[in-house]
Coordinates of C-alpha atoms in Angstrom, one line a residue:
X1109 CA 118.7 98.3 128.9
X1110 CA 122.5 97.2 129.7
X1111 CA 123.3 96.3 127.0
X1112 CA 122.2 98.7 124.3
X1113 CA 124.9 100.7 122.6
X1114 CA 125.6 104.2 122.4
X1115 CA 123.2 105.4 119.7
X1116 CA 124.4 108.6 117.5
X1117 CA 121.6 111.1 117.7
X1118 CA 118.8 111.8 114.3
X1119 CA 119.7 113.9 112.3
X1120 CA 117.1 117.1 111.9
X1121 CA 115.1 117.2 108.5
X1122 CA 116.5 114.1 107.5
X1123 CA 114.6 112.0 104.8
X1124 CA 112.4 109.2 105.6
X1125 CA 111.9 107.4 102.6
X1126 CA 113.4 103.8 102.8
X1127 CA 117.0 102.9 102.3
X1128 CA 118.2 98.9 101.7
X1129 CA 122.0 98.0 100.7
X1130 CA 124.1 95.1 100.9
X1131 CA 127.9 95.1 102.0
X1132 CA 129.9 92.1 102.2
X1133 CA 126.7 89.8 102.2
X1134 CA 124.7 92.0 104.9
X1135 CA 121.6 93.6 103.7
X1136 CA 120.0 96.1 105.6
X1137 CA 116.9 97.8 105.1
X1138 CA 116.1 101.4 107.4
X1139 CA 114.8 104.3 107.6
X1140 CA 116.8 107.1 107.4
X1141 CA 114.8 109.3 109.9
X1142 CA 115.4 106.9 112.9
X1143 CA 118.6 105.5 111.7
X1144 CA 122.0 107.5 112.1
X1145 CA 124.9 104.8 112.2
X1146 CA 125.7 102.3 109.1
X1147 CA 128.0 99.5 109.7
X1148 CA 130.8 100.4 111.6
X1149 CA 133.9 98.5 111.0
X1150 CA 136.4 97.7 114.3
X1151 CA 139.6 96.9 112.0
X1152 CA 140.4 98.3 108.4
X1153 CA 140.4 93.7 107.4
X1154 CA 136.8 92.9 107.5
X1155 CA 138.4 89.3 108.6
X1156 CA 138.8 89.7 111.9
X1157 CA 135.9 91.7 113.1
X1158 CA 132.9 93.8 112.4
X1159 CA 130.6 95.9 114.2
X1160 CA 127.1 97.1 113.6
X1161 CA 125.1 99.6 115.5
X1162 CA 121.5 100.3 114.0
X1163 CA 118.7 101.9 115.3
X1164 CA 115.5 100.9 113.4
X1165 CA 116.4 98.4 111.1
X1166 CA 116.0 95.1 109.6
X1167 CA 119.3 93.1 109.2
X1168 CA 119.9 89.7 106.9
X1169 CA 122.9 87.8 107.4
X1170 CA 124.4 86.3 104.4
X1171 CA 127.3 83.4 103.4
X1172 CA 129.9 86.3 102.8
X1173 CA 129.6 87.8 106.4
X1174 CA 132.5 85.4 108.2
X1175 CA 134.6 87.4 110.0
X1176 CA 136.2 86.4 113.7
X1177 CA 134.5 88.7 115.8
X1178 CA 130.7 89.7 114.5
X1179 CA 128.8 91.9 116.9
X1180 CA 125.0 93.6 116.0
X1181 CA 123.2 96.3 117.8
X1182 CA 119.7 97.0 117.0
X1183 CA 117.5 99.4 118.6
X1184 CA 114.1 98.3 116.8
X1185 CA 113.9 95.2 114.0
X1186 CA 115.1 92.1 113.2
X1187 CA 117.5 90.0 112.6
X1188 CA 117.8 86.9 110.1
X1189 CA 119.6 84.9 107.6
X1190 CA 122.9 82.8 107.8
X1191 CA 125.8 83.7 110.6
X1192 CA 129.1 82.5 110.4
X1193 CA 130.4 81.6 114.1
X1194 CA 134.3 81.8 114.4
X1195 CA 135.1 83.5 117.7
X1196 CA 132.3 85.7 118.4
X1197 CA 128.9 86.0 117.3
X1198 CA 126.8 88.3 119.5
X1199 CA 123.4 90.0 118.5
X1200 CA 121.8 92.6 120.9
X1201 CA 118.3 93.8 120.1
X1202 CA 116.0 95.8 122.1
X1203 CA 113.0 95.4 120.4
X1204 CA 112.2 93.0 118.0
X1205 CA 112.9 89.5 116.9
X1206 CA 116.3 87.4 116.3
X1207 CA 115.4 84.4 113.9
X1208 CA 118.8 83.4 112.2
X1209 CA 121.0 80.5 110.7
X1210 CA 124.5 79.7 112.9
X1211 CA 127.3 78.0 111.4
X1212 CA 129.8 77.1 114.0
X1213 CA 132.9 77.4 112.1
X1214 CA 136.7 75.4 112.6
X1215 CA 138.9 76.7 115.2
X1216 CA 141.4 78.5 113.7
X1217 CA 143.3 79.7 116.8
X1218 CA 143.8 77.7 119.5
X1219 CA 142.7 78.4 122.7
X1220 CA 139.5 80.5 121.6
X1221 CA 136.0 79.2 123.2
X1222 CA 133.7 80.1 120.1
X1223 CA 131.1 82.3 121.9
X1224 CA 127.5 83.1 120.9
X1225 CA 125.4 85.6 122.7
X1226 CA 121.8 86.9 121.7
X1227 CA 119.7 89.5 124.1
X1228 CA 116.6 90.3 123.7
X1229 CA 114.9 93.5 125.3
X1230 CA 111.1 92.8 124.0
X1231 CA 110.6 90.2 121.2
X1232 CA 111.5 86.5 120.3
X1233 CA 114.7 84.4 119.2
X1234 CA 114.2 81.4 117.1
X1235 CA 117.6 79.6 116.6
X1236 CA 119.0 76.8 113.6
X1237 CA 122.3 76.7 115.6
X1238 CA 123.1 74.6 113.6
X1239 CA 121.4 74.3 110.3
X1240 CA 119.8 70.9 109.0
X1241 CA 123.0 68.9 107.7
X1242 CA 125.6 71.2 108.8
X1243 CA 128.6 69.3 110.7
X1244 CA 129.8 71.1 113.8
X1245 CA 133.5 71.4 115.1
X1246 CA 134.3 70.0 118.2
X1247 CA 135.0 73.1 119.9
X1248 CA 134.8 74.3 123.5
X1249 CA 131.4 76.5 122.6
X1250 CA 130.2 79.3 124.7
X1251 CA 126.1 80.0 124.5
X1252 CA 124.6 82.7 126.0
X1253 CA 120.6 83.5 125.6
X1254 CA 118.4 86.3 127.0
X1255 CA 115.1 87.9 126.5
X1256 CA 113.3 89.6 129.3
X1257 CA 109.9 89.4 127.4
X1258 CA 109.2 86.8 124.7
X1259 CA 110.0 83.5 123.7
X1260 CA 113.1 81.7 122.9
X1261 CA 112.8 78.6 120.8
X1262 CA 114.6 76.3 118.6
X1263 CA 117.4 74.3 118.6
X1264 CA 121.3 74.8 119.9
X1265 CA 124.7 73.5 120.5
X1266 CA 126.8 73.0 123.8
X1267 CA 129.7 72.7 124.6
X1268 CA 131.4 73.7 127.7
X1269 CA 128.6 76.0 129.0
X1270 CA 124.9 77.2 127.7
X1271 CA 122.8 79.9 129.7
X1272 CA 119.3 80.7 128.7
X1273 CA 117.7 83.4 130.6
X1274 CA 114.1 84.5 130.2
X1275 CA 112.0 86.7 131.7
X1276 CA 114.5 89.4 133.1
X1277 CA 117.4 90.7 131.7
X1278 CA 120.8 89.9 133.1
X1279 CA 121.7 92.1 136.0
X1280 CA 118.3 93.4 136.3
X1281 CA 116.7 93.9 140.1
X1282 CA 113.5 93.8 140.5
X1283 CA 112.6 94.1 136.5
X1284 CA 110.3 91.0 135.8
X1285 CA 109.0 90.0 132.3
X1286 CA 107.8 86.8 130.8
X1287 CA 108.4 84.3 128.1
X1288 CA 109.2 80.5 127.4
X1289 CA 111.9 78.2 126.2
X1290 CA 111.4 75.6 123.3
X1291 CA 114.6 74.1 122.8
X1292 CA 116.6 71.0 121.5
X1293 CA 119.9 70.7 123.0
X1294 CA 122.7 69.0 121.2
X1295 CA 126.3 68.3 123.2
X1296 CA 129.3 68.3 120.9
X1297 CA 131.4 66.2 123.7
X1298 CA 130.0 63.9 126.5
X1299 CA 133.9 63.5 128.2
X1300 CA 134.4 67.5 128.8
X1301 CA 133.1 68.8 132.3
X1302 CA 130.3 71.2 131.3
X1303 CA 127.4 73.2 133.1
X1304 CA 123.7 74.1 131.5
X1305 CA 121.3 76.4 132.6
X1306 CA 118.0 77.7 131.9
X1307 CA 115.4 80.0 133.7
X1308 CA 111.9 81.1 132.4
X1309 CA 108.5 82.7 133.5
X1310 CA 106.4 81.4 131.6
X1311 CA 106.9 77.2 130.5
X1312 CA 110.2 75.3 130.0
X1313 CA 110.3 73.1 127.0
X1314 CA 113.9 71.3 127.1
X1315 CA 115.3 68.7 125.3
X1316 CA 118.8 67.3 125.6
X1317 CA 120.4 64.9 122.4
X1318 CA 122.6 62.5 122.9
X1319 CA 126.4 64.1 122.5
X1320 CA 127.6 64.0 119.3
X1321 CA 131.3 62.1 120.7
X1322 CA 130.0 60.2 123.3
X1323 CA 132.0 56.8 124.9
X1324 CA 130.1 55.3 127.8
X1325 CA 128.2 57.4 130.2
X1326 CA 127.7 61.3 130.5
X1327 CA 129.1 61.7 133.8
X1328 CA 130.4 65.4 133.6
X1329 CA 127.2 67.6 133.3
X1330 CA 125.9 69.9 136.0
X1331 CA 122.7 71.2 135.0
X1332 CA 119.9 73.6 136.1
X1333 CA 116.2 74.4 135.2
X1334 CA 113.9 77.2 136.8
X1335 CA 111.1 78.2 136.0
X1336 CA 108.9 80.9 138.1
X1337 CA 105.7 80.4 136.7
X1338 CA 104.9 77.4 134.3
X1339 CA 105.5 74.0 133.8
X1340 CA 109.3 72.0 133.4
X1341 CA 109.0 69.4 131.2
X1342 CA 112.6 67.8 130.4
X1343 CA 113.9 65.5 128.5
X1344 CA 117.7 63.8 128.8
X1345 CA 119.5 61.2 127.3
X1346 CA 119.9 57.8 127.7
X1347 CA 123.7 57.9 128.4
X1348 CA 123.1 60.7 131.3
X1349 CA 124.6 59.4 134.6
X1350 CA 123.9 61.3 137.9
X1351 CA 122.0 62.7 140.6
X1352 CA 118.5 64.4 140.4
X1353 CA 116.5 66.8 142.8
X1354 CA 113.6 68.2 141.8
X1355 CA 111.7 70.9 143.5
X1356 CA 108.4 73.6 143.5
X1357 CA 107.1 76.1 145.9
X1358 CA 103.5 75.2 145.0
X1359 CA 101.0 72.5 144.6
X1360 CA 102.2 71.5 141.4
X1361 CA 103.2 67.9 140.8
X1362 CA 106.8 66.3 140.1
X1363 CA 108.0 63.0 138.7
X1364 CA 111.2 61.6 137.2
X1365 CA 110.9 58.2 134.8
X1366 CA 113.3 56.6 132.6
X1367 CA 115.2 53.2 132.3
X1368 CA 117.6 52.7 135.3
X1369 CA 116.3 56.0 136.9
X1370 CA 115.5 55.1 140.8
X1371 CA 113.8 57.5 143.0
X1372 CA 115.0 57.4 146.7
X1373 CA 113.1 59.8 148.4
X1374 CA 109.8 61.5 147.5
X1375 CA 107.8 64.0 149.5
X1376 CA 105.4 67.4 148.9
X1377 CA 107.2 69.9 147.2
X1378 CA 110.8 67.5 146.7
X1379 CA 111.5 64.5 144.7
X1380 CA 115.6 62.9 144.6
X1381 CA 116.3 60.3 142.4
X1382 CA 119.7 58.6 140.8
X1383 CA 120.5 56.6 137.5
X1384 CA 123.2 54.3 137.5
X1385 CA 125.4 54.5 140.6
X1386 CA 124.4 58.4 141.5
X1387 CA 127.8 59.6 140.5
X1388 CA 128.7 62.1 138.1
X1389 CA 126.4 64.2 136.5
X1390 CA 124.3 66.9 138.9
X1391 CA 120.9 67.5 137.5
X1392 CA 117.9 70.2 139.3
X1393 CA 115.3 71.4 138.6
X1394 CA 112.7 73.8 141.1
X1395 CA 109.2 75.2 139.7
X1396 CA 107.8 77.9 141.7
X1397 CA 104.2 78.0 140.9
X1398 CA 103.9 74.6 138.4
X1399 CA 105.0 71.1 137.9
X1400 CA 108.2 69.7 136.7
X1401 CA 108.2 66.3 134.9
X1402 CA 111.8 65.1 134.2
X1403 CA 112.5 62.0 131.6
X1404 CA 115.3 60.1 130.7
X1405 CA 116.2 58.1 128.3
X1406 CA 115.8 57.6 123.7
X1407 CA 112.3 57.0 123.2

């Protein structure tokens, strides 16, 4: 996979009884036979970044892991507990499952687009991003999800741009898995121009809230929903203003409902509609062998 480190050979005769420690509120728990690499640390001040690279392993997260750059490498195991995200949070696991805690943090340099990225070789993600009762920054945030097989599920922030991919890894040709995508979707800002995307093989389960700092209408999203095989099912706010085209390549059906939503042109295979005065927002969505059911509005 692309994206798997560089993994430091076993070492010969090495035990394999287990081995669990904590370090800065990490716990890991391995076995020493398939596991060569503790925590490696990119900067002498465990601030600004930190680095793991595990092999087999099962990694916790804790309140007194924050620092500005967090990235975590697994082989085969999981991944869970609380994650502090300050610039970068990025998990990349080949086998196994991602179910964690992310607590978008204050900016503390300007400029930075806090960025989150989870791949997923074989396994599932289930996201709190954020918690129950946390309150999240406005900040320009950066979401990137991938599993090639499994499921991703949950619920997550955006911000300026949120890519879910499942059902092939990123940059892979011709590799094809399977998996679906349960989320909620919650906007920090409805005035910033911002662009969300997901594609599955398998069923699309989306759901986008209401912007946290919205004024008037959502006019500034462009947004896009595929799914190969399986069913779209979408749900958008009532303050979403824009276009809508919905497509599938089979015999699958396709509607789009909601207060103010008008649909001007309907036909096999292709259905266009607006809400308010068609400008603004771009929203698609094309099912290859399914249907795709679009709704909109705060029922």
């Amino acid at each position: 996979m692309g994206f798997m480190p560089r993994l430091r050979p076993r070492t010969p005769g090495s035990a394999s009884r287990r081995h669990t420690s904590t370090m800065a509120g990490v716990s890991r728990c391995m076995s020493r036979r398939t596991s060569s690499l503790t925590p490696r640390w990119s900067s002498s001040i465990f601030q600004w970044r930190a680095n793991f690279t595990l092999t087999t392993a099962s990694l916790t997260g804790g309140a007194g892991l924050a620092p500005r750059r967090t990235v975590v490498r697994v082989g085969s195991g999981s991944v869970n507990g609380d994650w502090a995200l300050r610039d970068f949070l990025g998990f990349y696991v080949e086998t196994g499952s991602v179910s964690i805690d992310v607590k978008p943090e204050e900016e503390e340099k300007e400029g930075v687009r806090p960025t989150f990225e989870v791949e997923v070789g074989t396994g599932s993600v289930q996201l709190r991003y954020p918690p129950v009762g946390w309150v999240v920054p406005r900040r320009e945030y950066v979401t990137k999800i991938g599993a090639r097989t499994g499921s991703v599920g949950g619920n997550i922030v955006h911000g300026v741009e949120t890519d879910v991919l499942v059902g092939r890894g990123r940059g892979d040709k011709g590799r094809v898995g399977s998996g679906s995508i349960n989320l909620a979707v919650k906007p920090v800002e409805g005035r910033w121009n911002s662009t969300l995307s997901t594609e599955g093989r398998g069923s699309t389960n989306v759901r986008v809230l209401t912007p946290v700092h919205a004024e008037g209408a959502w006019k500034g999203l462009r947004s896009s929903h595929r799914e190969g095989v399986g069913s779209v099912n979408l749900h958008y706010p009532a303050v979403w203003e824009g276009r809508i085209k919905g497509t599938t390549q089979g015999w699958g059906s396709l509607s789009v409902r909601g207060s103010g939503v008008e649909v001007i042109k309907e036909s096999r295979g292709e259905i266009e509609a607006v809400k308010g005065h068609g400008e603004g927002s771009e929203l698609e969505f094309w099912v290859g062998m399914g249907s795709g059911h679009l709704f909109v509005g705060d029922d």
